[in-house]
Short mmCIF file of C-alpha atoms and ligand atoms in Angstrom, two decimals:
data_model
loop_
_atom_site.label_atom_id
_atom_site.label_comp_id
_atom_site.label_asym_id
_atom_site.label_seq_id
_atom_site.Cartn_x
_atom_site.Cartn_y
_atom_site.Cartn_z
CA UNK A 1 177.84 -16.02 -30.10
CA UNK A 2 179.45 -19.37 -29.35
CA UNK A 3 179.67 -22.14 -31.95
CA UNK A 4 177.34 -24.06 -29.60
CA UNK A 5 179.89 -26.54 -28.35
CA UNK A 6 178.17 -25.93 -25.02
CA UNK A 7 174.57 -26.82 -24.19
CA UNK A 8 173.90 -23.12 -23.57
CA UNK A 9 175.50 -19.77 -24.26
CA UNK A 10 174.38 -18.56 -20.86
CA UNK A 11 173.20 -20.43 -17.77
CA UNK A 12 171.61 -18.10 -15.22
CA UNK A 13 171.34 -19.23 -11.59
CA UNK A 14 168.44 -17.51 -9.82
CA UNK A 15 165.20 -16.26 -11.39
CA UNK A 16 164.93 -13.05 -9.37
CA UNK A 17 164.98 -9.44 -10.53
CA UNK A 18 168.48 -9.53 -12.03
CA UNK A 19 168.53 -13.11 -13.31
CA UNK A 20 165.22 -12.98 -15.18
CA UNK A 21 166.04 -9.70 -16.89
CA UNK A 22 169.50 -10.86 -17.97
CA UNK A 23 168.10 -14.18 -19.24
CA UNK A 24 165.29 -12.55 -21.22
CA UNK A 25 167.43 -9.82 -22.77
CA UNK A 26 170.25 -12.23 -23.64
CA UNK A 27 167.75 -14.58 -25.33
CA UNK A 28 166.28 -11.63 -27.19
CA UNK A 29 169.77 -10.81 -28.49
CA UNK A 30 170.08 -14.39 -29.82
CA UNK A 31 171.78 -16.29 -27.03
CA UNK A 32 170.66 -19.79 -26.03
CA UNK A 33 169.76 -19.32 -22.39
CA UNK A 34 168.75 -21.50 -19.45
CA UNK A 35 167.74 -20.32 -16.00
CA UNK A 36 167.48 -22.29 -12.75
CA UNK A 37 165.25 -21.32 -9.84
CA UNK A 38 165.03 -23.28 -6.60
CA UNK A 39 162.14 -21.58 -4.86
CA UNK A 40 159.97 -18.93 -6.49
CA UNK A 41 159.89 -17.18 -9.85
CA UNK A 42 160.52 -13.46 -9.52
CA UNK A 43 162.87 -13.93 -6.56
CA UNK A 44 162.88 -11.88 -3.39
CA UNK A 45 161.21 -8.76 -4.77
CA UNK A 46 158.09 -10.50 -6.02
CA UNK A 47 157.71 -13.09 -3.27
CA UNK A 48 159.15 -11.78 0.00
CA UNK A 49 160.32 -8.26 -0.79
CA UNK A 50 159.14 -5.10 -2.54
CA UNK A 51 155.77 -6.30 -3.81
CA UNK A 52 154.20 -8.03 -0.79
CA UNK A 53 155.75 -5.37 1.42
CA UNK A 54 154.07 -2.56 -0.50
CA UNK A 55 150.73 -4.41 -0.34
CA UNK A 56 151.05 -4.63 3.44
CA UNK A 57 152.00 -0.94 3.58
CA UNK A 58 148.80 -0.07 1.69
CA UNK A 59 146.84 -2.12 4.21
CA UNK A 60 148.50 -0.34 7.13
CA UNK A 61 147.87 3.12 5.69
CA UNK A 62 144.11 2.69 5.87
CA UNK A 63 144.11 3.10 9.64
CA UNK A 64 145.13 6.76 9.50
CA UNK A 65 142.81 7.32 6.53
CA UNK A 66 139.89 6.02 8.57
CA UNK A 67 140.72 8.29 11.46
CA UNK A 68 141.09 11.41 9.32
CA UNK A 69 137.94 10.74 7.29
CA UNK A 70 135.58 12.18 9.95
CA UNK A 71 136.81 15.71 9.28
CA UNK A 72 135.76 15.25 5.65
CA UNK A 73 132.25 14.34 6.67
CA UNK A 74 132.49 10.58 6.81
CA UNK A 75 130.74 8.80 9.61
CA UNK A 76 132.09 5.30 10.06
CA UNK A 77 129.61 3.96 12.56
CA UNK A 78 131.48 0.90 13.68
CA UNK A 79 135.21 0.97 14.17
CA UNK A 80 136.76 -0.79 11.17
CA UNK A 81 138.10 -4.31 11.77
CA UNK A 82 141.07 -5.75 9.98
CA UNK A 83 141.53 -9.39 8.98
CA UNK A 84 145.19 -10.28 8.64
CA UNK A 85 144.45 -13.80 7.28
CA UNK A 86 142.31 -12.19 4.54
CA UNK A 87 145.08 -9.75 3.65
CA UNK A 88 147.68 -12.53 3.49
CA UNK A 89 145.40 -14.77 1.40
CA UNK A 90 144.76 -11.93 -1.07
CA UNK A 91 148.46 -11.07 -1.15
CA UNK A 92 149.32 -14.71 -1.86
CA UNK A 93 146.85 -14.82 -4.75
CA UNK A 94 148.44 -11.72 -6.26
CA UNK A 95 151.92 -13.18 -5.89
CA UNK A 96 150.86 -16.41 -7.59
CA UNK A 97 149.55 -14.28 -10.45
CA UNK A 98 152.93 -12.56 -10.69
CA UNK A 99 154.77 -15.92 -10.53
CA UNK A 100 152.70 -16.96 -13.57
CA UNK A 101 153.60 -13.76 -15.41
CA UNK A 102 157.29 -14.45 -14.81
CA UNK A 103 156.87 -18.01 -16.10
CA UNK A 104 155.22 -16.68 -19.28
CA UNK A 105 157.85 -14.01 -19.76
CA UNK A 106 160.58 -16.65 -19.66
CA UNK A 107 158.67 -19.07 -21.90
CA UNK A 108 157.85 -16.39 -24.44
CA UNK A 109 161.44 -15.27 -24.68
CA UNK A 110 162.67 -18.82 -25.29
CA UNK A 111 164.56 -19.17 -22.01
CA UNK A 112 164.62 -22.76 -20.75
CA UNK A 113 163.56 -22.96 -17.09
CA UNK A 114 164.88 -25.57 -14.65
CA UNK A 115 163.13 -25.70 -11.31
CA UNK A 116 165.68 -26.84 -8.76
CA UNK A 117 168.85 -25.82 -6.98
CA UNK A 118 171.74 -25.20 -9.35
CA UNK A 119 175.26 -26.05 -8.27
CA UNK A 120 178.34 -25.01 -10.21
CA UNK A 121 180.52 -28.05 -10.96
CA UNK A 122 183.27 -26.22 -12.82
CA UNK A 123 183.79 -23.00 -14.76
CA UNK A 124 181.46 -24.16 -17.55
CA UNK A 125 179.20 -26.76 -15.93
CA UNK A 126 176.08 -26.47 -13.79
CA UNK A 127 174.17 -29.32 -12.20
CA UNK A 128 170.40 -29.14 -11.52
CA UNK A 129 168.16 -31.97 -10.33
CA UNK A 130 170.91 -34.54 -10.94
CA UNK A 131 171.68 -33.53 -14.55
CA UNK A 132 174.69 -31.58 -15.75
CA UNK A 133 174.61 -28.81 -18.36
CA UNK A 134 177.49 -27.03 -20.00
CA UNK A 135 177.46 -23.32 -20.69
CA UNK A 136 179.89 -20.91 -22.27
CA UNK A 137 179.02 -18.46 -19.50
CA UNK A 138 177.37 -18.81 -16.11
CA UNK A 139 175.61 -15.95 -14.32
CA UNK A 140 175.22 -16.02 -10.54
CA UNK A 141 172.12 -14.01 -9.62
CA UNK A 142 171.26 -15.78 -6.38
CA UNK A 143 170.35 -12.68 -4.35
CA UNK A 144 170.56 -12.40 -0.59
CA UNK A 145 169.12 -13.88 2.58
CA UNK A 146 168.26 -12.40 5.97
CA UNK A 147 171.00 -12.27 8.58
CA UNK A 148 170.13 -12.82 12.25
CA UNK A 149 172.87 -12.22 14.85
CA UNK A 150 173.87 -15.06 17.06
CA UNK A 151 171.99 -14.48 20.33
CA UNK A 152 170.63 -17.13 22.67
CA UNK A 153 167.11 -17.96 21.49
CA UNK A 154 167.58 -16.60 17.94
CA UNK A 155 165.63 -19.60 16.59
CA UNK A 156 162.52 -18.17 18.28
CA UNK A 157 162.63 -15.04 16.15
CA UNK A 158 161.32 -14.56 12.62
CA UNK A 159 162.64 -12.52 9.70
CA UNK A 160 160.80 -10.65 6.96
CA UNK A 161 160.54 -13.96 5.05
CA UNK A 162 158.26 -15.43 7.72
CA UNK A 163 156.49 -12.16 8.54
CA UNK A 164 154.83 -12.31 5.12
CA UNK A 165 153.25 -15.64 6.05
CA UNK A 166 152.29 -15.18 9.73
CA UNK A 167 148.96 -16.86 10.43
CA UNK A 168 147.91 -14.23 12.94
CA UNK A 169 149.25 -10.88 14.00
CA UNK A 170 150.61 -10.77 17.56
CA UNK A 171 149.31 -8.19 20.01
CA UNK A 172 152.85 -6.94 20.57
CA UNK A 173 155.93 -7.20 18.38
CA UNK A 174 159.59 -6.22 18.52
CA UNK A 175 161.24 -5.38 15.22
CA UNK A 176 165.03 -5.35 15.53
CA UNK A 177 167.12 -3.35 13.07
CA UNK A 178 167.83 0.12 11.78
CA UNK A 179 167.58 -0.31 8.01
CA UNK A 180 164.66 0.43 5.75
CA UNK A 181 163.14 -3.04 6.08
CA UNK A 182 162.95 -2.72 9.89
CA UNK A 183 161.44 0.76 9.65
CA UNK A 184 158.89 -0.29 7.03
CA UNK A 185 157.75 -3.35 8.96
CA UNK A 186 157.44 -1.31 12.16
CA UNK A 187 155.06 0.97 10.23
CA UNK A 188 153.12 -1.99 8.86
CA UNK A 189 152.59 -3.63 12.23
CA UNK A 190 151.80 -0.36 13.96
CA UNK A 191 149.32 0.63 11.25
CA UNK A 192 147.57 -2.71 11.64
CA UNK A 193 147.10 -2.16 15.35
CA UNK A 194 149.99 -4.16 16.80
CA UNK A 195 151.89 -2.60 19.73
CA UNK A 196 155.20 -2.15 17.95
CA UNK A 197 158.64 -1.75 19.47
CA UNK A 198 161.48 -0.91 17.10
CA UNK A 199 164.88 -1.69 18.62
CA UNK A 200 168.09 -0.49 17.07
CA UNK A 201 171.54 -0.80 18.59
CA UNK A 202 172.72 2.55 17.15
CA UNK A 203 171.68 6.06 18.18
CA UNK A 204 169.43 6.65 15.13
CA UNK A 205 167.98 4.47 12.38
CA UNK A 206 168.46 4.73 8.58
CA UNK A 207 172.22 5.28 8.55
CA UNK A 208 173.31 6.91 5.29
CA UNK A 209 170.08 8.89 4.88
CA UNK A 210 170.05 12.65 5.47
CA UNK A 211 170.30 13.28 9.22
CA UNK A 212 167.29 15.57 9.44
CA UNK A 213 165.20 13.14 7.42
CA UNK A 214 166.05 10.46 9.98
CA UNK A 215 165.04 12.80 12.84
CA UNK A 216 161.80 13.86 11.19
CA UNK A 217 160.78 10.26 10.53
CA UNK A 218 161.66 9.21 14.09
CA UNK A 219 159.48 12.02 15.43
CA UNK A 220 156.54 11.15 13.18
CA UNK A 221 156.77 7.43 13.87
CA UNK A 222 156.73 8.12 17.60
CA UNK A 223 153.69 10.36 17.15
CA UNK A 224 151.95 7.51 15.37
CA UNK A 225 152.60 5.27 18.34
CA UNK A 226 155.69 3.23 17.40
CA UNK A 227 157.90 2.69 20.46
CA UNK A 228 161.43 3.55 19.37
CA UNK A 229 164.27 2.12 21.44
CA UNK A 230 167.62 3.38 20.14
CA UNK A 231 170.97 2.22 21.56
CA UNK A 232 169.10 -0.94 22.51
CA UNK A 233 169.54 -4.55 21.53
CA UNK A 234 168.20 -7.94 22.53
CA UNK A 235 170.57 -10.02 24.64
CA UNK A 236 168.51 -13.17 24.72
CA UNK A 237 165.11 -14.59 23.85
CA UNK A 238 163.22 -17.18 25.86
CA UNK A 239 159.86 -18.85 25.59
CA UNK A 240 157.31 -17.59 28.11
CA UNK A 241 154.09 -19.56 27.71
CA UNK A 242 152.67 -18.62 24.32
CA UNK A 243 154.83 -15.51 24.27
CA UNK A 244 158.52 -14.65 24.16
CA UNK A 245 160.57 -12.90 26.78
CA UNK A 246 163.16 -10.55 25.34
CA UNK A 247 165.95 -9.53 27.68
CA UNK A 248 167.43 -6.25 26.52
CA UNK A 249 170.98 -4.95 26.94
CA UNK A 250 169.69 -2.28 29.35
CA UNK A 251 168.36 -4.98 31.67
CA UNK A 252 164.73 -4.39 30.69
CA UNK A 253 162.55 -7.41 29.89
CA UNK A 254 159.75 -7.28 27.35
CA UNK A 255 157.10 -9.96 27.03
CA UNK A 256 156.15 -10.06 23.43
CA UNK A 257 154.18 -12.10 20.85
CA UNK A 258 156.78 -12.07 18.09
CA UNK A 259 160.28 -10.80 17.44
CA UNK A 260 161.24 -9.98 13.88
CA UNK A 261 164.88 -9.46 12.97
CA UNK A 262 165.66 -7.13 10.09
CA UNK A 263 169.35 -6.78 10.85
CA UNK A 264 170.73 -6.88 7.36
CA UNK A 265 171.05 -9.38 4.54
CA UNK A 266 173.92 -11.52 3.33
CA UNK A 267 174.70 -12.66 -0.20
CA UNK A 268 173.22 -16.10 -0.84
CA UNK A 269 175.93 -18.57 -1.82
CA UNK A 270 174.28 -21.64 -0.26
CA UNK A 271 174.76 -24.88 -2.25
CA UNK A 272 176.15 -22.87 -5.15
CA UNK A 273 179.40 -24.82 -5.50
CA UNK A 274 181.47 -21.65 -5.44
CA UNK A 275 184.32 -23.72 -3.99
CA UNK A 276 184.57 -25.54 -7.34
CA UNK A 277 185.59 -22.30 -9.04
CA UNK A 278 188.13 -19.48 -8.84
CA UNK A 279 185.36 -16.99 -8.00
CA UNK A 280 186.61 -14.56 -5.38
CA UNK A 281 184.37 -13.79 -2.42
CA UNK A 282 184.89 -10.65 -0.30
CA UNK A 283 185.04 -10.59 3.49
CA UNK A 284 181.30 -9.79 3.73
CA UNK A 285 180.46 -12.81 1.60
CA UNK A 286 179.65 -10.95 -1.62
CA UNK A 287 181.00 -12.03 -5.00
CA UNK A 288 183.74 -9.79 -6.33
CA UNK A 289 183.20 -8.61 -9.92
CA UNK A 290 184.79 -6.08 -12.25
CA UNK A 291 182.95 -3.33 -14.16
CA UNK A 292 181.73 -5.98 -16.63
CA UNK A 293 180.24 -8.10 -13.79
CA UNK A 294 182.89 -10.71 -14.48
CA UNK A 295 184.22 -12.68 -11.51
CA UNK A 296 187.80 -13.86 -11.16
CA UNK A 297 186.67 -16.99 -13.04
CA UNK A 298 186.39 -15.46 -16.56
CA UNK A 299 183.38 -17.51 -17.71
CA UNK A 300 181.38 -16.72 -14.56
CA UNK A 301 179.51 -13.45 -14.00
CA UNK A 302 177.48 -12.15 -11.06
CA UNK A 303 175.07 -9.30 -10.39
CA UNK A 304 172.29 -8.11 -8.10
CA UNK A 305 172.23 -8.53 -4.33
CA UNK A 306 174.89 -11.25 -4.47
CA UNK A 307 177.50 -8.62 -5.43
CA UNK A 308 176.11 -6.28 -2.73
CA UNK A 309 176.66 -2.96 -4.50
CA UNK A 310 173.23 -1.36 -4.28
CA UNK A 311 170.76 -4.05 -3.22
CA UNK A 312 167.61 -2.77 -4.93
CA UNK A 313 165.45 -4.35 -7.62
CA UNK A 314 165.78 -1.62 -10.27
CA UNK A 315 169.55 -1.75 -9.81
CA UNK A 316 169.68 -5.55 -10.32
CA UNK A 317 167.53 -5.09 -13.43
CA UNK A 318 169.74 -2.29 -14.79
CA UNK A 319 172.83 -4.42 -14.16
CA UNK A 320 171.17 -7.27 -16.07
CA UNK A 321 170.36 -4.99 -19.01
CA UNK A 322 173.92 -3.66 -19.08
CA UNK A 323 175.45 -7.14 -18.93
CA UNK A 324 173.26 -8.74 -21.60
CA UNK A 325 173.82 -5.82 -24.01
CA UNK A 326 177.54 -6.09 -23.34
CA UNK A 327 177.81 -9.85 -23.81
CA UNK A 328 175.45 -10.28 -26.77
CA UNK A 329 175.37 -6.90 -28.49
CA UNK A 330 178.96 -5.86 -27.99
CA UNK A 331 177.95 -2.70 -26.10
CA UNK A 332 180.28 -1.23 -23.46
CA UNK A 333 179.15 -2.43 -20.03
CA UNK A 334 177.92 0.81 -18.53
CA UNK A 335 176.34 0.87 -15.11
CA UNK A 336 175.87 4.24 -13.47
CA UNK A 337 175.35 4.03 -9.71
CA UNK A 338 175.13 7.81 -9.23
CA UNK A 339 171.98 9.48 -7.90
CA UNK A 340 169.90 6.33 -7.50
CA UNK A 341 166.54 7.43 -6.12
CA UNK A 342 165.00 5.38 -3.38
CA UNK A 343 162.05 5.36 -1.02
CA UNK A 344 161.36 4.07 2.44
CA UNK A 345 157.73 3.04 2.60
CA UNK A 346 157.39 4.11 6.18
CA UNK A 347 154.47 6.14 7.54
CA UNK A 348 155.07 8.85 6.51
CA UNK A 349 157.07 7.83 3.47
CA UNK A 350 160.62 8.94 2.64
CA UNK A 351 161.72 9.73 -0.90
CA UNK A 352 165.32 10.59 -1.57
CA UNK A 353 167.79 11.07 -4.39
CA UNK A 354 171.39 12.24 -4.42
CA UNK A 355 173.49 13.30 -1.48
CA UNK A 356 172.50 13.92 2.11
CA UNK A 357 173.48 17.29 3.58
CA UNK A 358 176.36 15.59 5.39
CA UNK A 359 177.66 13.83 2.25
CA UNK A 360 177.30 16.98 0.13
CA UNK A 361 179.17 19.12 2.66
CA UNK A 362 182.00 16.62 2.66
CA UNK A 363 182.10 16.42 -1.14
CA UNK A 364 181.62 20.07 -2.13
CA UNK A 365 182.58 22.05 0.98
CA UNK A 366 180.24 24.94 0.28
CA UNK A 367 176.61 24.03 -0.14
CA UNK A 368 173.28 25.83 0.15
CA UNK A 369 170.41 24.09 1.85
CA UNK A 370 166.73 24.84 1.26
CA UNK A 371 164.12 23.39 3.57
CA UNK A 372 160.42 23.45 4.11
CA UNK A 373 158.31 21.87 6.80
CA UNK A 374 154.56 22.29 6.81
CA UNK A 375 151.28 20.69 7.78
CA UNK A 376 149.91 19.10 4.62
CA UNK A 377 146.55 20.44 3.41
CA UNK A 378 144.82 17.12 4.04
CA UNK A 379 145.58 17.50 7.73
CA UNK A 380 143.58 20.72 8.01
CA UNK A 381 140.23 18.93 7.94
CA UNK A 382 141.64 15.49 8.65
CA UNK A 383 143.21 16.56 11.92
CA UNK A 384 146.60 15.54 13.17
CA UNK A 385 149.83 17.39 13.40
CA UNK A 386 151.96 15.42 10.99
CA UNK A 387 154.45 17.58 9.12
CA UNK A 388 155.69 17.15 5.58
CA UNK A 389 159.41 17.83 5.29
CA UNK A 390 161.35 18.73 2.16
CA UNK A 391 164.95 19.58 1.59
CA UNK A 392 167.10 20.51 -1.38
CA UNK A 393 170.89 20.49 -1.24
CA UNK A 394 172.65 22.69 -3.76
CA UNK A 395 176.33 22.79 -4.67
CA UNK A 396 176.88 26.52 -4.26
CA UNK A 397 179.63 26.80 -6.87
CA UNK A 398 177.73 25.17 -9.75
CA UNK A 399 174.15 25.84 -8.50
CA UNK A 400 173.41 22.16 -9.21
CA UNK A 401 170.86 20.42 -7.03
CA UNK A 402 172.81 17.46 -5.66
CA UNK A 403 170.33 16.13 -3.12
CA UNK A 404 166.59 16.08 -2.75
CA UNK A 405 164.77 14.61 0.25
CA UNK A 406 161.21 14.38 1.39
CA UNK A 407 159.30 12.89 4.29
CA UNK A 408 155.57 12.92 3.67
CA UNK A 409 152.70 11.39 1.79
CA UNK A 410 153.63 10.10 -1.68
CA UNK A 411 157.30 11.05 -1.20
CA UNK A 412 158.45 8.07 -3.31
CA UNK A 413 156.17 9.06 -6.19
CA UNK A 414 157.24 12.71 -6.04
CA UNK A 415 160.97 12.14 -5.77
CA UNK A 416 160.97 9.68 -8.68
CA UNK A 417 160.09 12.61 -10.99
CA UNK A 418 162.62 14.93 -9.41
CA UNK A 419 165.30 12.27 -9.81
CA UNK A 420 165.18 12.79 -13.58
CA UNK A 421 165.90 16.49 -13.12
CA UNK A 422 168.76 15.77 -10.76
CA UNK A 423 170.18 13.09 -13.03
CA UNK A 424 170.01 15.58 -15.89
CA UNK A 425 172.03 18.06 -13.82
CA UNK A 426 169.25 20.55 -13.02
CA UNK A 427 170.32 23.70 -11.17
CA UNK A 428 168.45 25.48 -8.42
CA UNK A 429 167.67 28.15 -11.02
CA UNK A 430 165.95 25.45 -13.11
CA UNK A 431 163.88 24.42 -10.10
CA UNK A 432 162.98 28.10 -9.49
CA UNK A 433 161.98 28.55 -13.14
CA UNK A 434 159.56 25.61 -12.93
CA UNK A 435 155.93 26.43 -12.26
CA UNK A 436 154.34 24.51 -9.41
CA UNK A 437 151.23 22.37 -9.60
CA UNK A 438 148.77 23.91 -7.18
CA UNK A 439 147.64 22.81 -4.67
CA UNK A 440 150.11 19.99 -4.11
CA UNK A 441 152.77 19.30 -1.54
CA UNK A 442 155.24 18.73 -4.38
CA UNK A 443 155.01 22.35 -5.56
CA UNK A 444 157.02 23.29 -2.50
CA UNK A 445 160.09 21.84 -4.23
CA UNK A 446 159.93 24.66 -6.81
CA UNK A 447 159.00 27.46 -4.45
CA UNK A 448 161.71 27.26 -1.80
CA UNK A 449 163.54 30.56 -2.18
CA UNK A 450 165.23 31.36 1.13
CA UNK A 451 168.24 29.20 2.01
CA UNK A 452 168.07 27.63 5.46
CA UNK A 453 171.87 27.51 5.60
P1 LIG B 501 166.69 -12.16 -5.83
O1 LIG B 501 165.52 -11.38 -6.29
O2 LIG B 501 166.82 -12.41 -4.39
O3 LIG B 501 166.65 -13.54 -6.62
C1 LIG B 501 167.55 -14.56 -6.38
C2 LIG B 501 166.90 -15.88 -6.71
O4 LIG B 501 167.89 -16.88 -6.78
C3 LIG B 501 165.89 -16.34 -5.66
O5 LIG B 501 164.63 -16.57 -6.27
C4 LIG B 501 166.50 -17.63 -5.11
O6 LIG B 501 165.51 -18.60 -4.78
C5 LIG B 501 167.34 -18.09 -6.29
N1 LIG B 501 168.47 -18.97 -5.95
C6 LIG B 501 169.41 -18.76 -4.99
N2 LIG B 501 170.32 -19.76 -5.02
C7 LIG B 501 169.95 -20.59 -6.03
C8 LIG B 501 170.50 -21.79 -6.55
N3 LIG B 501 171.65 -22.30 -6.08
N4 LIG B 501 169.83 -22.40 -7.57
C9 LIG B 501 168.69 -21.89 -8.07
N5 LIG B 501 168.14 -20.75 -7.62
C10 LIG B 501 168.77 -20.10 -6.61
N6 LIG B 501 164.13 -3.39 -3.46
C11 LIG B 501 163.57 -2.30 -4.02
O7 LIG B 501 164.07 -1.82 -5.04
N7 LIG B 501 162.46 -1.71 -3.49
C12 LIG B 501 161.86 -2.19 -2.37
O8 LIG B 501 160.85 -1.64 -1.91
C13 LIG B 501 162.42 -3.35 -1.76
N8 LIG B 501 161.85 -3.87 -0.66
C14 LIG B 501 162.38 -5.02 -0.12
C15 LIG B 501 161.77 -5.53 1.01
C16 LIG B 501 162.28 -6.67 1.60
C17 LIG B 501 161.59 -7.24 2.81
C18 LIG B 501 163.42 -7.30 1.04
C19 LIG B 501 163.98 -8.55 1.68
C20 LIG B 501 164.04 -6.78 -0.08
C21 LIG B 501 163.52 -5.62 -0.66
N9 LIG B 501 164.12 -5.06 -1.79
C22 LIG B 501 163.57 -3.93 -2.35
C23 LIG B 501 165.37 -5.60 -2.35
C24 LIG B 501 165.10 -6.43 -3.59
O9 LIG B 501 164.15 -7.44 -3.30
C25 LIG B 501 166.39 -7.05 -4.07
O10 LIG B 501 167.34 -6.02 -4.28
C26 LIG B 501 166.23 -7.82 -5.38
O11 LIG B 501 165.27 -8.83 -5.27
C27 LIG B 501 167.59 -8.40 -5.82
O12 LIG B 501 167.43 -9.16 -6.98
P2 LIG B 501 168.43 -10.36 -7.31
O13 LIG B 501 168.10 -10.77 -8.69
O14 LIG B 501 169.80 -9.97 -6.99
O15 LIG B 501 168.06 -11.51 -6.28
#
């Protein structure tokens, strides 16, 4: 610990997933810690990311539940009506509750909170609300911000930030983008009854995911009524009365209520004063750090979305845990980015961990692939043709399961458990030796015997 010739041992900029965890853990280990937040406690995840998104996904999922309930004997006499303003008001109340929890967590761990924009003045000085504070170390945990490409009329479009606060749902929407945020919002809008057009400039969305998983999801989304336009982009946006007119690169014109861009995120370095330091920034705008999250300015560290390694909340939190234990407990800074499980909260949901078939083939050469595609039991009485899809990728030489993918109900919940097995190095023989839980969809993961290829 420092001899306290600085005001603080650690000054954290940004009270999001990574910043809050690093601040709390460092304080717990005895450091004198301050944190600055300019907008909302809990950062992107709590306010305009994971949490409100999942609440909206829950809301959207009811529509298919209502329609399949008849087969189970339910008679819903009037067609259910949805109130978007009610959903948003309830969501906002829940987020305020979480903001309060974050405030208490920081208070209770002795972290001093400054509400305002923090600017770095030099390698050991931060300014907030007109006052300057010195710190032995500074942590940049300022997250990311949505990126919208430069097209004529871009100011007429919204991003996910605004989508969470729309006053009313439009009748028709275009979501632009091919990443998980675009796919999830397309599912949300479609589930809530909005005519939804998902536009992506590439041939298939969810680049980096297993190819078949991408195909299966595209098929199921189309069946649920989402209009998928691949190899398509917006050239320009214009006002048309109360609506917007989107001119597409194929010449088509779509009159639409809203356009939401989910075309990637950029590290947030706004007003940070990075130019007052030796901190190196890469060509994509992310802060360059070594394995100890140290920037090229030795007293300044960075983690989370601003370093753009794996922009997910649990990763930012794990990075924060690793850094605080390293700085204030003398532990080696260990961050393992292998086999990070993840979900896409689309309808149906994707859960995935490890390598896609394509990545595994490239890495191991010889692999064995096991697949299963079936109509889930709930569909028998509920109606509908939706298929659940599961896939295991095995390194043939070692028999280790190196990839596990699912498209179907509760895929995120199911794959989280399997991720432990995969992280622990489970072999296909271990999967085969595991008894299934019957009747579940998940049991299929331990009963796939015949390789597909
Ligand atoms: P953030 O959580 O973004 O926090 C950064 C904070 O720094 C912000 O509060 C910001 O106001 C503050 N700040 C910035 N500059 C300054 C400054 N100069 N002074 C003071 N404060 C400043 N991840 C998942 O794991 N699962 C999901 O389902 C998921 N869904 C998502 C859905 C959406 C729509 C989005 C946008 C993201 C989603 N993410 C999800 C990603 C996740 O939110 C981020 O990976 C995570 O929040 C990153 O944490 P962070 O600490 O790096 O930054």
